[in-house]
PDB file of C-alpha atoms in Angstrom:
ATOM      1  CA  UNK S   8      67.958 -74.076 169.714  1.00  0.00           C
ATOM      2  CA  UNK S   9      67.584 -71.559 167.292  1.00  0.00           C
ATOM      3  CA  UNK S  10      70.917 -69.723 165.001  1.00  0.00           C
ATOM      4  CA  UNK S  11      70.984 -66.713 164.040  1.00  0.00           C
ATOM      5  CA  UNK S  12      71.822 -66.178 160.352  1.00  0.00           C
ATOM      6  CA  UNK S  13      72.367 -62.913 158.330  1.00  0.00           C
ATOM      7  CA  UNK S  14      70.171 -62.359 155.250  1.00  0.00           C
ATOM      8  CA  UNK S  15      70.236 -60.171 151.883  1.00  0.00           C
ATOM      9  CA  UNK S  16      66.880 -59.497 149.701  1.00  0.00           C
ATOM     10  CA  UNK S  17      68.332 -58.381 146.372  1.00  0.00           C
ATOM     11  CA  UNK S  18      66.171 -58.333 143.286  1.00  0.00           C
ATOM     12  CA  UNK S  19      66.981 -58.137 139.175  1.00  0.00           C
ATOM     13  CA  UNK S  20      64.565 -56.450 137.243  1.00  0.00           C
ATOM     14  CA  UNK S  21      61.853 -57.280 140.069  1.00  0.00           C
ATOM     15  CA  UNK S  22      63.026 -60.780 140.362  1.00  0.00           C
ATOM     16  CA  UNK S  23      63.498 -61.049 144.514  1.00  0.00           C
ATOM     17  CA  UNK S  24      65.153 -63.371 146.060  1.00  0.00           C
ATOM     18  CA  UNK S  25      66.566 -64.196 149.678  1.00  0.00           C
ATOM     19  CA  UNK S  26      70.689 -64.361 149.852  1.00  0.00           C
ATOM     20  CA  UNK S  27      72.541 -66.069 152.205  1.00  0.00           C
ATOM     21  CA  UNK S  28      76.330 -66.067 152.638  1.00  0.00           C
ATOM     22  CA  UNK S  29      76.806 -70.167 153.171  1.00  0.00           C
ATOM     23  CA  UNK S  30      80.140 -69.568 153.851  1.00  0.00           C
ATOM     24  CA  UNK S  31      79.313 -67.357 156.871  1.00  0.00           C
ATOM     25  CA  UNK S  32      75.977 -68.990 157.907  1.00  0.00           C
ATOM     26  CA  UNK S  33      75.514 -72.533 156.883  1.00  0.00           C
ATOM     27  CA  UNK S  34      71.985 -73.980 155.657  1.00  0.00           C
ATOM     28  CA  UNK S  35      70.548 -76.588 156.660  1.00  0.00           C
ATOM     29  CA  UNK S  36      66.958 -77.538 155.304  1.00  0.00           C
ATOM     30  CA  UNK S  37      67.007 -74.616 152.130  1.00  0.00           C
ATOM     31  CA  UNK S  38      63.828 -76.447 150.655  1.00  0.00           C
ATOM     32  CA  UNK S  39      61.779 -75.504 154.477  1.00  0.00           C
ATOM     33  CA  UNK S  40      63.620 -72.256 154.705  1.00  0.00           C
ATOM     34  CA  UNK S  41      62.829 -71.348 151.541  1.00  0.00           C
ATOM     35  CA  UNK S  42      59.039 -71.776 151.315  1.00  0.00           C
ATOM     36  CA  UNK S  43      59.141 -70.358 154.838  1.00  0.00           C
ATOM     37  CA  UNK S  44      60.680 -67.279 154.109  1.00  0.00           C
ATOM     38  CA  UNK S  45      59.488 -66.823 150.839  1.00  0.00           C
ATOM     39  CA  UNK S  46      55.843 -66.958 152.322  1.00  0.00           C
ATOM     40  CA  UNK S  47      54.483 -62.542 151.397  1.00  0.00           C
ATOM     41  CA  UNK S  48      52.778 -62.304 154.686  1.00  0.00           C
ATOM     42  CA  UNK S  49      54.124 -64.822 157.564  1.00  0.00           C
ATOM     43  CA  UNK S  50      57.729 -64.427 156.283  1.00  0.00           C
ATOM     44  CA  UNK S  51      60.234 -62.013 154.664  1.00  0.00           C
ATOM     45  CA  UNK S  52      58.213 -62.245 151.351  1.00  0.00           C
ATOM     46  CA  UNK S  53      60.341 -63.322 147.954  1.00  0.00           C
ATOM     47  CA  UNK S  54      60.706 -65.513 144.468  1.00  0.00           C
ATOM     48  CA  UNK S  55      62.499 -68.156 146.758  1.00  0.00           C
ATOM     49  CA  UNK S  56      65.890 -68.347 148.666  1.00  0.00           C
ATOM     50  CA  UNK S  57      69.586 -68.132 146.817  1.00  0.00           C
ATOM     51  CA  UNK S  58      72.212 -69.830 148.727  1.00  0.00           C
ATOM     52  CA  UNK S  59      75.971 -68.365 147.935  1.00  0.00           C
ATOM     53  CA  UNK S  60      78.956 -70.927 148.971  1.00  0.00           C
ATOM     54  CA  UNK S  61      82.129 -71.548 148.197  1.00  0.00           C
ATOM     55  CA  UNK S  62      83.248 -73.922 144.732  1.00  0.00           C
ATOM     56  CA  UNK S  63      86.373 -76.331 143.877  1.00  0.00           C
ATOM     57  CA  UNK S  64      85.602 -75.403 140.499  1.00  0.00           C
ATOM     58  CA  UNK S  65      84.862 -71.454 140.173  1.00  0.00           C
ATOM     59  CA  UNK S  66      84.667 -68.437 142.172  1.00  0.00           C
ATOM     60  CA  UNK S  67      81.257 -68.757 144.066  1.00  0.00           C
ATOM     61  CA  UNK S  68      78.428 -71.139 143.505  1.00  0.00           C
ATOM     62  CA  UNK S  69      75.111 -70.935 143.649  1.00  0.00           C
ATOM     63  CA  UNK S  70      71.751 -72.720 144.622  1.00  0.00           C
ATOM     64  CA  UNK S  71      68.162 -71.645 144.195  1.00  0.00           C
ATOM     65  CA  UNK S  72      65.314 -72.713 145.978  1.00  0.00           C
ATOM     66  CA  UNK S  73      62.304 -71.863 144.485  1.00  0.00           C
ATOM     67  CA  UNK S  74      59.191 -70.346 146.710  1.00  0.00           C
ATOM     68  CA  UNK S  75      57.927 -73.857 146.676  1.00  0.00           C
ATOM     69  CA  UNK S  76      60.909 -75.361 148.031  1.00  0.00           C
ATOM     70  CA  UNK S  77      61.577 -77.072 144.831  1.00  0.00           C
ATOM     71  CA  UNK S  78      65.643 -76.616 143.537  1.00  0.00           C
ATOM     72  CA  UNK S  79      66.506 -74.720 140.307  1.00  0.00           C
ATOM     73  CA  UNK S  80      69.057 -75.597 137.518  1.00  0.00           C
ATOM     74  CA  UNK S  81      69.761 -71.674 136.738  1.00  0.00           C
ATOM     75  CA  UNK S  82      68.716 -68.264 137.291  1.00  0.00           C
ATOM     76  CA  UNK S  83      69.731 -65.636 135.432  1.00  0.00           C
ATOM     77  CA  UNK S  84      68.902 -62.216 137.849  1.00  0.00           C
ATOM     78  CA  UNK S  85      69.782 -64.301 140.578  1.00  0.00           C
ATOM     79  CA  UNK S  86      73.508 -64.880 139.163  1.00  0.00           C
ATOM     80  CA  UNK S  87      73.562 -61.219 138.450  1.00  0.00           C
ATOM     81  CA  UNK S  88      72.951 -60.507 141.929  1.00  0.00           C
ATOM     82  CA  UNK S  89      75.275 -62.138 143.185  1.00  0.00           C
ATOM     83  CA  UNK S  90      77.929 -60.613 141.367  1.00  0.00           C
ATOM     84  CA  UNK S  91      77.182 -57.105 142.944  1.00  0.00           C
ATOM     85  CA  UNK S  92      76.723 -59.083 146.615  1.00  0.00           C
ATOM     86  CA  UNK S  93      80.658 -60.759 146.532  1.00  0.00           C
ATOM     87  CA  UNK S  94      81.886 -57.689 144.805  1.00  0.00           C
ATOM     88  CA  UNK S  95      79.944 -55.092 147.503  1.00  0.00           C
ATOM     89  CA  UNK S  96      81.109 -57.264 150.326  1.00  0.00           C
ATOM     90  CA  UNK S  97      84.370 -57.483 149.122  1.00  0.00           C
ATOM     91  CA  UNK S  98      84.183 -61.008 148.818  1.00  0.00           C
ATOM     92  CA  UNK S  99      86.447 -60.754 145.440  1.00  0.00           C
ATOM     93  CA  UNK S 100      88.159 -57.650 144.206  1.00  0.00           C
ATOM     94  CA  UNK S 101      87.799 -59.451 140.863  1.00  0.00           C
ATOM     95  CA  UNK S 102      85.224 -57.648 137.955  1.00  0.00           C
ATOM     96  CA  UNK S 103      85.111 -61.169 136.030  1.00  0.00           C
ATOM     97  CA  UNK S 104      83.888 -63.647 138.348  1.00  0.00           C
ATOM     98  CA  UNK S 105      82.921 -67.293 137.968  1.00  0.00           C
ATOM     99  CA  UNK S 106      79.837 -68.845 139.258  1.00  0.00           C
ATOM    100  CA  UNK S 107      79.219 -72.701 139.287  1.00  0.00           C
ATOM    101  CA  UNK S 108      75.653 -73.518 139.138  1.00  0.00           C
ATOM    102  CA  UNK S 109      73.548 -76.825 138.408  1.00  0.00           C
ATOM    103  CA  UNK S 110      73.832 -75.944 134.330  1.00  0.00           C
ATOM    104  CA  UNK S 111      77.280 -75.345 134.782  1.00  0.00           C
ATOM    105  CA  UNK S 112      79.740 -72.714 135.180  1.00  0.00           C
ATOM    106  CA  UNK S 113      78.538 -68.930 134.103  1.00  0.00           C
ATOM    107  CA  UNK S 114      80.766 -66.041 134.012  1.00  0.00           C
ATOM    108  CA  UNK S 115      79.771 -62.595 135.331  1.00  0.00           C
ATOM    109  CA  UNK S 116      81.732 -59.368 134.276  1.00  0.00           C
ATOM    110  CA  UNK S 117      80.989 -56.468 136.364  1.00  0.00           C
ATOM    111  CA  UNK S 118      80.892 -52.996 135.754  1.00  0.00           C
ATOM    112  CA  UNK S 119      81.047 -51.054 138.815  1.00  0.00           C
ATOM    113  CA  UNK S 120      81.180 -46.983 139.746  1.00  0.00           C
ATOM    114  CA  UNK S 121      83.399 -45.123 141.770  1.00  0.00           C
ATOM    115  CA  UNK S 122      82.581 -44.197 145.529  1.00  0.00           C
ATOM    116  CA  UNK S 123      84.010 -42.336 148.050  1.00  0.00           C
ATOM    117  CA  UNK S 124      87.291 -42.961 148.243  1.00  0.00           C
ATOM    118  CA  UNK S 125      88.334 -46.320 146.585  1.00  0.00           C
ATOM    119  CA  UNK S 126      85.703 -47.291 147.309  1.00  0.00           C
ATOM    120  CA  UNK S 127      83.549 -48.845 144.043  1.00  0.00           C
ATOM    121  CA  UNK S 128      79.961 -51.013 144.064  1.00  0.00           C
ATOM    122  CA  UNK S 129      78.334 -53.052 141.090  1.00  0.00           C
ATOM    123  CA  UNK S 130      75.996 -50.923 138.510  1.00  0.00           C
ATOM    124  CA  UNK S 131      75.649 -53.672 136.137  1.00  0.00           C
ATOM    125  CA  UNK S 132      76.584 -57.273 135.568  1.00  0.00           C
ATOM    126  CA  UNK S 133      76.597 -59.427 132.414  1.00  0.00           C
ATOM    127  CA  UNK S 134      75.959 -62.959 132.255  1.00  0.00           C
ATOM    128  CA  UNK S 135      77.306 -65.718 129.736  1.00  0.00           C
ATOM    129  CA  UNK S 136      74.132 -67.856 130.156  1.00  0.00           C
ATOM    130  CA  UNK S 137      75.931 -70.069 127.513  1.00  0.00           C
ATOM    131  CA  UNK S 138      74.583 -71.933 124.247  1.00  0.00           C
ATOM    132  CA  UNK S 139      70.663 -72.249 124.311  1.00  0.00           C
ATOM    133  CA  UNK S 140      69.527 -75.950 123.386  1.00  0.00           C
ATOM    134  CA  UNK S 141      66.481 -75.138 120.796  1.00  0.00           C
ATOM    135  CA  UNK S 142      63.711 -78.300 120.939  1.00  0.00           C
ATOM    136  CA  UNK S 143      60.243 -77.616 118.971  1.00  0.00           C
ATOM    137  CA  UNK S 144      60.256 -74.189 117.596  1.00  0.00           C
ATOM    138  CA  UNK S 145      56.411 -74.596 116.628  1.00  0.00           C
ATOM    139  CA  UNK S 146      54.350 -76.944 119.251  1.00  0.00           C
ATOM    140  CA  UNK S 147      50.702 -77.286 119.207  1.00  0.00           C
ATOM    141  CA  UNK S 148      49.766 -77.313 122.665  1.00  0.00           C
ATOM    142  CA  UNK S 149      46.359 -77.443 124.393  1.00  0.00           C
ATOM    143  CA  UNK S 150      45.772 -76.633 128.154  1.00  0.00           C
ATOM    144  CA  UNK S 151      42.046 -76.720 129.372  1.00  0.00           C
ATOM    145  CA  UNK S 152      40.208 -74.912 126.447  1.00  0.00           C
ATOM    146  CA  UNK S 153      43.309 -72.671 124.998  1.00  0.00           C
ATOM    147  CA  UNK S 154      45.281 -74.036 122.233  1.00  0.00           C
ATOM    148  CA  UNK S 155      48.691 -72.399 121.122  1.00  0.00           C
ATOM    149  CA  UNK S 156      52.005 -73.027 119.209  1.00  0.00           C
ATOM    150  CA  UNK S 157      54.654 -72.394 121.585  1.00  0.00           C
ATOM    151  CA  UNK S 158      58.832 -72.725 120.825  1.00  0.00           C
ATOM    152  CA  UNK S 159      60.908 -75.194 123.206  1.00  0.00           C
ATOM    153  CA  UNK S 160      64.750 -73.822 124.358  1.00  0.00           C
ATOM    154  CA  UNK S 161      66.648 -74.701 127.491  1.00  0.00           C
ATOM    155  CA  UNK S 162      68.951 -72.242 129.267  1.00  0.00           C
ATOM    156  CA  UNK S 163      69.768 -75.005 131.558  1.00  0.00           C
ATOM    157  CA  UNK S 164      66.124 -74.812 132.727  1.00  0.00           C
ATOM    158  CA  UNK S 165      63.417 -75.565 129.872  1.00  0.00           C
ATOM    159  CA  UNK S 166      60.866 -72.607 128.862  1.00  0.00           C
ATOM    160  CA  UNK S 167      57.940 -73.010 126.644  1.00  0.00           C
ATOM    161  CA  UNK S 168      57.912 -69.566 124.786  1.00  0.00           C
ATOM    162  CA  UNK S 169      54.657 -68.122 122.735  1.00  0.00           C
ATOM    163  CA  UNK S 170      54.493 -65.639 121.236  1.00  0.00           C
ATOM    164  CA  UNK S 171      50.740 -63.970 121.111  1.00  0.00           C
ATOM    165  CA  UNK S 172      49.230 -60.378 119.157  1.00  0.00           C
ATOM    166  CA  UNK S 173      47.903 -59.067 122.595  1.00  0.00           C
ATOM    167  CA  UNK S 174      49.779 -59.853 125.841  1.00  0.00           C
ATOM    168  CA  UNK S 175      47.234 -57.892 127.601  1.00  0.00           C
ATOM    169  CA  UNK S 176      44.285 -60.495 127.168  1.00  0.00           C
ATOM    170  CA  UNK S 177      46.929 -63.594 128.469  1.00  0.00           C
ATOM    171  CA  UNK S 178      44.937 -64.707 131.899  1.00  0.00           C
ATOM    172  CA  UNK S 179      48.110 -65.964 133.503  1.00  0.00           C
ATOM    173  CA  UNK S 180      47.068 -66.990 136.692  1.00  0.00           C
ATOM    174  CA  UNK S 181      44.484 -69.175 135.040  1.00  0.00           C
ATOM    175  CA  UNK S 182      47.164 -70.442 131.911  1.00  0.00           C
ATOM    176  CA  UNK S 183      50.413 -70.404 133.353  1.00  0.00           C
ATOM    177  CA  UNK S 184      49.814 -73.282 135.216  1.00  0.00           C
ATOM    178  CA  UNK S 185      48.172 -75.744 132.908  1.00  0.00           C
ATOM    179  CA  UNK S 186      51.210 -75.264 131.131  1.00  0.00           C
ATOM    180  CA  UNK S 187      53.422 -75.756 133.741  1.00  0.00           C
ATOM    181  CA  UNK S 188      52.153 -79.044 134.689  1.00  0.00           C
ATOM    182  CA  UNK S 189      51.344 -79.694 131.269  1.00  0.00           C
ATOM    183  CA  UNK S 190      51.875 -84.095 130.870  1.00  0.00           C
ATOM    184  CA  UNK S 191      54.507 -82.898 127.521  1.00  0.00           C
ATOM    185  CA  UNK S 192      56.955 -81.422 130.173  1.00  0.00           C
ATOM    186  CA  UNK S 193      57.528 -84.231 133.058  1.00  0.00           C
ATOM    187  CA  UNK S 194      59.670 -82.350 135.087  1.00  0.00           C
ATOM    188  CA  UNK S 195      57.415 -78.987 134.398  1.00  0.00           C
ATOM    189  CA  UNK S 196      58.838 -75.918 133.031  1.00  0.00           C
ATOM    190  CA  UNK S 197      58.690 -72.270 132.813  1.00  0.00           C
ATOM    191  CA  UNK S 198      56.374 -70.202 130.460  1.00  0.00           C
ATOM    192  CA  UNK S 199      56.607 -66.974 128.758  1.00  0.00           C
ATOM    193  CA  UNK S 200      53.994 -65.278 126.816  1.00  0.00           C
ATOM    194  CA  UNK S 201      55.737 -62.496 124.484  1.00  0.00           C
ATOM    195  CA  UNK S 202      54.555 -59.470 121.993  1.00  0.00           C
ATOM    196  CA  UNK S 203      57.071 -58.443 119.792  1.00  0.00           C
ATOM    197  CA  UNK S 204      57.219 -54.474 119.668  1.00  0.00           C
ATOM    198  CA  UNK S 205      59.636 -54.037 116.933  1.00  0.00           C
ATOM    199  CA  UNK S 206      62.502 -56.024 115.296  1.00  0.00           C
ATOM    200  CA  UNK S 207      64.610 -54.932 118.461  1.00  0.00           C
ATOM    201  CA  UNK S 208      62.619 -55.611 121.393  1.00  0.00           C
ATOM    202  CA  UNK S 209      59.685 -57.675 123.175  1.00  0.00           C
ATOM    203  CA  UNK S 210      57.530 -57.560 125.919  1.00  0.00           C
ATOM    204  CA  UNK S 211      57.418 -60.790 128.084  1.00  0.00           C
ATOM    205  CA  UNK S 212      55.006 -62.061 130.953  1.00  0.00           C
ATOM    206  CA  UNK S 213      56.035 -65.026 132.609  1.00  0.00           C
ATOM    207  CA  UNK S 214      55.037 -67.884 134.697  1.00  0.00           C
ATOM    208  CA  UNK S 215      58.007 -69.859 136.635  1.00  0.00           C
ATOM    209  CA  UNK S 216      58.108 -72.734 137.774  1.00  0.00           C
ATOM    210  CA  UNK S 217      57.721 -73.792 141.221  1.00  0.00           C
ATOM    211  CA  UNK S 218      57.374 -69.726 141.662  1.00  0.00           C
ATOM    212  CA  UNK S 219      54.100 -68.934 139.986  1.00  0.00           C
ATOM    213  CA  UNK S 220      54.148 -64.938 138.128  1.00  0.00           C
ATOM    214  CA  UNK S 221      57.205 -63.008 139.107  1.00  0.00           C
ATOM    215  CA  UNK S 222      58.155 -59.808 137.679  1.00  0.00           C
ATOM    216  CA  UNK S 223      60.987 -61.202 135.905  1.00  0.00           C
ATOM    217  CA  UNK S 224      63.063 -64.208 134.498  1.00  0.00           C
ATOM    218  CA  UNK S 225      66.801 -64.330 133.265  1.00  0.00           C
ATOM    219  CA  UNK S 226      67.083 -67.419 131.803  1.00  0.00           C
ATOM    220  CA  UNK S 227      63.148 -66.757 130.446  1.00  0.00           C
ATOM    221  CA  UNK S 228      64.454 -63.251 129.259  1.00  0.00           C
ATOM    222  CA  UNK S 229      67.297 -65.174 127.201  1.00  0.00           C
ATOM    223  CA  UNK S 230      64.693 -68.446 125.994  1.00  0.00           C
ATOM    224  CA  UNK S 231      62.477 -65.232 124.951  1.00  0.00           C
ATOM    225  CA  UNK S 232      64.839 -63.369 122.621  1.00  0.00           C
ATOM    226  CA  UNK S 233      66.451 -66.786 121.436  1.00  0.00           C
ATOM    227  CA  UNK S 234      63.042 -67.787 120.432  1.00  0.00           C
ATOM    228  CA  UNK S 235      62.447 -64.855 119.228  1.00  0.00           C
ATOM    229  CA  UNK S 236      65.476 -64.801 116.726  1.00  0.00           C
ATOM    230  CA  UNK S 237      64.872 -68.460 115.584  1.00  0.00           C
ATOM    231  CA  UNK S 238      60.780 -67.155 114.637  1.00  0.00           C
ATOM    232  CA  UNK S 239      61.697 -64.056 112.660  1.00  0.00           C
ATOM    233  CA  UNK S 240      60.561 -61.423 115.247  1.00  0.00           C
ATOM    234  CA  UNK S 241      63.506 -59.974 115.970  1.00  0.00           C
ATOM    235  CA  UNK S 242      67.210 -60.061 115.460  1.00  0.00           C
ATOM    236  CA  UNK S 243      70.043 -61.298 117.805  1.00  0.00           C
ATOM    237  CA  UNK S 244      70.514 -58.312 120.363  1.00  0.00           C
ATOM    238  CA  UNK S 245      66.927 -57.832 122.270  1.00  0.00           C
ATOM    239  CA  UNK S 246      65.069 -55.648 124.447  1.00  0.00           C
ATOM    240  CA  UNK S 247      62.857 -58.029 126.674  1.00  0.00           C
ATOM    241  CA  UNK S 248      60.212 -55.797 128.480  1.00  0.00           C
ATOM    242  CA  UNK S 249      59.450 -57.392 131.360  1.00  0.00           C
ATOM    243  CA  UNK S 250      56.647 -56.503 135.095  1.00  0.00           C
ATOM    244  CA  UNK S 251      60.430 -55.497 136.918  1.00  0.00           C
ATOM    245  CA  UNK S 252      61.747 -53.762 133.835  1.00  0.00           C
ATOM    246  CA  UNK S 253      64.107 -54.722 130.689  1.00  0.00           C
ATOM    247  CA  UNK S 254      66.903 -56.457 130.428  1.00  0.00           C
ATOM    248  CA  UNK S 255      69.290 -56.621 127.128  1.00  0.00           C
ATOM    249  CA  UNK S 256      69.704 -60.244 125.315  1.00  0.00           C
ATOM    250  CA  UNK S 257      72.582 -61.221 122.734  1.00  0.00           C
ATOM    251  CA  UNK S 258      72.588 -64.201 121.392  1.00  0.00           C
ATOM    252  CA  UNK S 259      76.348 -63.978 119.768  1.00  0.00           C
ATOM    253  CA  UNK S 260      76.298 -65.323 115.844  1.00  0.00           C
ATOM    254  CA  UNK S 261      79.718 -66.692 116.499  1.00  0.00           C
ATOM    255  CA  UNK S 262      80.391 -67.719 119.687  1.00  0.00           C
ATOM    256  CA  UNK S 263      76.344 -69.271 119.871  1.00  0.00           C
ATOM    257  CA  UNK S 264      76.917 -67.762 123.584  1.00  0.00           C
ATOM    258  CA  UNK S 265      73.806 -65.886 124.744  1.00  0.00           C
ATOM    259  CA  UNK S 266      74.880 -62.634 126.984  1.00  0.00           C
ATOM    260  CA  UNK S 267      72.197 -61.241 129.469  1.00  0.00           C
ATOM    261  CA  UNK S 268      72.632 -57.477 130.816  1.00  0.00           C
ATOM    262  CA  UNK S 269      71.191 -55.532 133.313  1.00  0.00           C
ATOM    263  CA  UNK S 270      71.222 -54.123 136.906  1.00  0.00           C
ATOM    264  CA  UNK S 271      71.299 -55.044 140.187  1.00  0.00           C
ATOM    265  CA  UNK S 272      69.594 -54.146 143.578  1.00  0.00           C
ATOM    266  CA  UNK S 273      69.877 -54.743 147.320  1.00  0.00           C
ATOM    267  CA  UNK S 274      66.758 -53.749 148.508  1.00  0.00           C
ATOM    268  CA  UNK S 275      67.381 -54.648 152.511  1.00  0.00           C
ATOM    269  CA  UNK S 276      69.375 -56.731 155.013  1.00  0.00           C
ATOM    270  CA  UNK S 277      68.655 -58.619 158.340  1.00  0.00           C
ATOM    271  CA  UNK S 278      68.666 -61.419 160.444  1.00  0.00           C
ATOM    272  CA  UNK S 279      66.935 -64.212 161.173  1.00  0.00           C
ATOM    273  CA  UNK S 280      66.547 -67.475 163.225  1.00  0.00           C
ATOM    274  CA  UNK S 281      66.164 -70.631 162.068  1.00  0.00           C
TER     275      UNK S 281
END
């Protein structure tokens, strides 16, 4: 017997993902569900599948299922959407809301505009991704016949940053996965190849894991501008261009907090069986 469940596509900065109210609708196999759904032609077509539920511990939590069905520590436009979907659905009236996720708890502040009425939804929402853990800053790395010297930080998920003259000659679909699956990271890990514009901002291509190329990564966005502070390319607040569009990174000086901005979209609702 099939159930019926109610559904959300939201994306961050081109990052899409399918959101599901676990308090309304529970979940029962999210690693099926989400390669099913997240499938472009035979399903609803996504990044993977973002489960919202209640917490003991904070506001909301959150889990991610990539579209390979493997689970994610963090993700940084995910948490953002989710902020405008419990604030637009008047799950919370609250404009600092905390999330518990597998890195731990993040906090969202929300800025919002004025509807009719009293009405208000979400414009923006900025995450404290926390304190970045900075491995490597210069590994020599080979995958198939490239070589490069790539930085190591984890945002709760690890990322394996380089930074290259010409993003435009970066075969992704060919790299990204060599150095996904690369034997240095066991558990795999996310890539981003970056060009730094100026002192101020970057533009970023990315491979995640268990995803493949998306238009855009959070937590990448943040390991990006961190990595790019710790190499000299730019200082602590940074634009990161990404496919979906930029997203602002500050890596505080004295809290060591890293603070991720940007916006927010529901692109569609529906329903579903499963």
């Amino acid at each position: 017997m099939t159930e019926p469940i109610r559904f959300t596509k939201m994306h961050g900065a081109g990052n899409d993902y399918i959101y599901v109210n676990t308090m309304a609708f529970p979940v029962r196999n999210p690693e099926e569900l989400a390669i099913r759904l997240s499938a472009p032609h035979t399903g609803i077509g996504s990044d993977g599948l973002v489960l919202i539920g209640s917490s003991k511990i904070a506001d909301f939590s959150m889990r991610i299922f990539n579209a390979d069905g493997s689970e994610a520590m963090m993700c940084g436009n995910a948490s953002r959407c989710i902020g405008k979907y419990v604030y637009d659905k008047r799950l919370t009236n609250k404009k600092n809301i905390t999330l518990e996720t597998l890195s731990g708890i993040k906090e969202l502040q929300l800025t919002t505009r004025k509807l009719s009425g009293s009405h208000e939804e979400v414009t923006e929402v900025t995450v404290d991704m926390g304190c970045p853990v900075i491995g490597e800053t210069a590994l020599e790395i080979e995958a198939g016949d490239y070589f490069y010297t790539g930085t190591v930080i984890s945002m709760g998920n690890l990322h394996l940053v380089i930074f290259v003259e010409d993003i435009t000659n970066i075969n992704l679909p060919v790299i990204g996965p060599l150095l996904e699956c690369h034997p240095l990271f066991p558990n795999r890990t996310n890539v981003e190849f970056v060009q730094a514009l100026s002192t101020d901002e970057v533009r970023m291509k990315v491979w995640e894991r268990g995803s493949g190329i998306t238009q855009a990564c959070g937590t990448g966005a943040c390991a990006t501008a961190v990595a790019s502070a710790v190499r000299g390319k730019t200082g602590r607040k940074t634009k990161v261009v990404m496919d979906g569009g930029p997203l602002t990174i500050h890596w505080d000086e004295s809290s060591g907090h890293v603070y991720m901005t940007g916006g927010a979209v529901k692109v569609f609702e529906g329903e579903l069986e499963i």
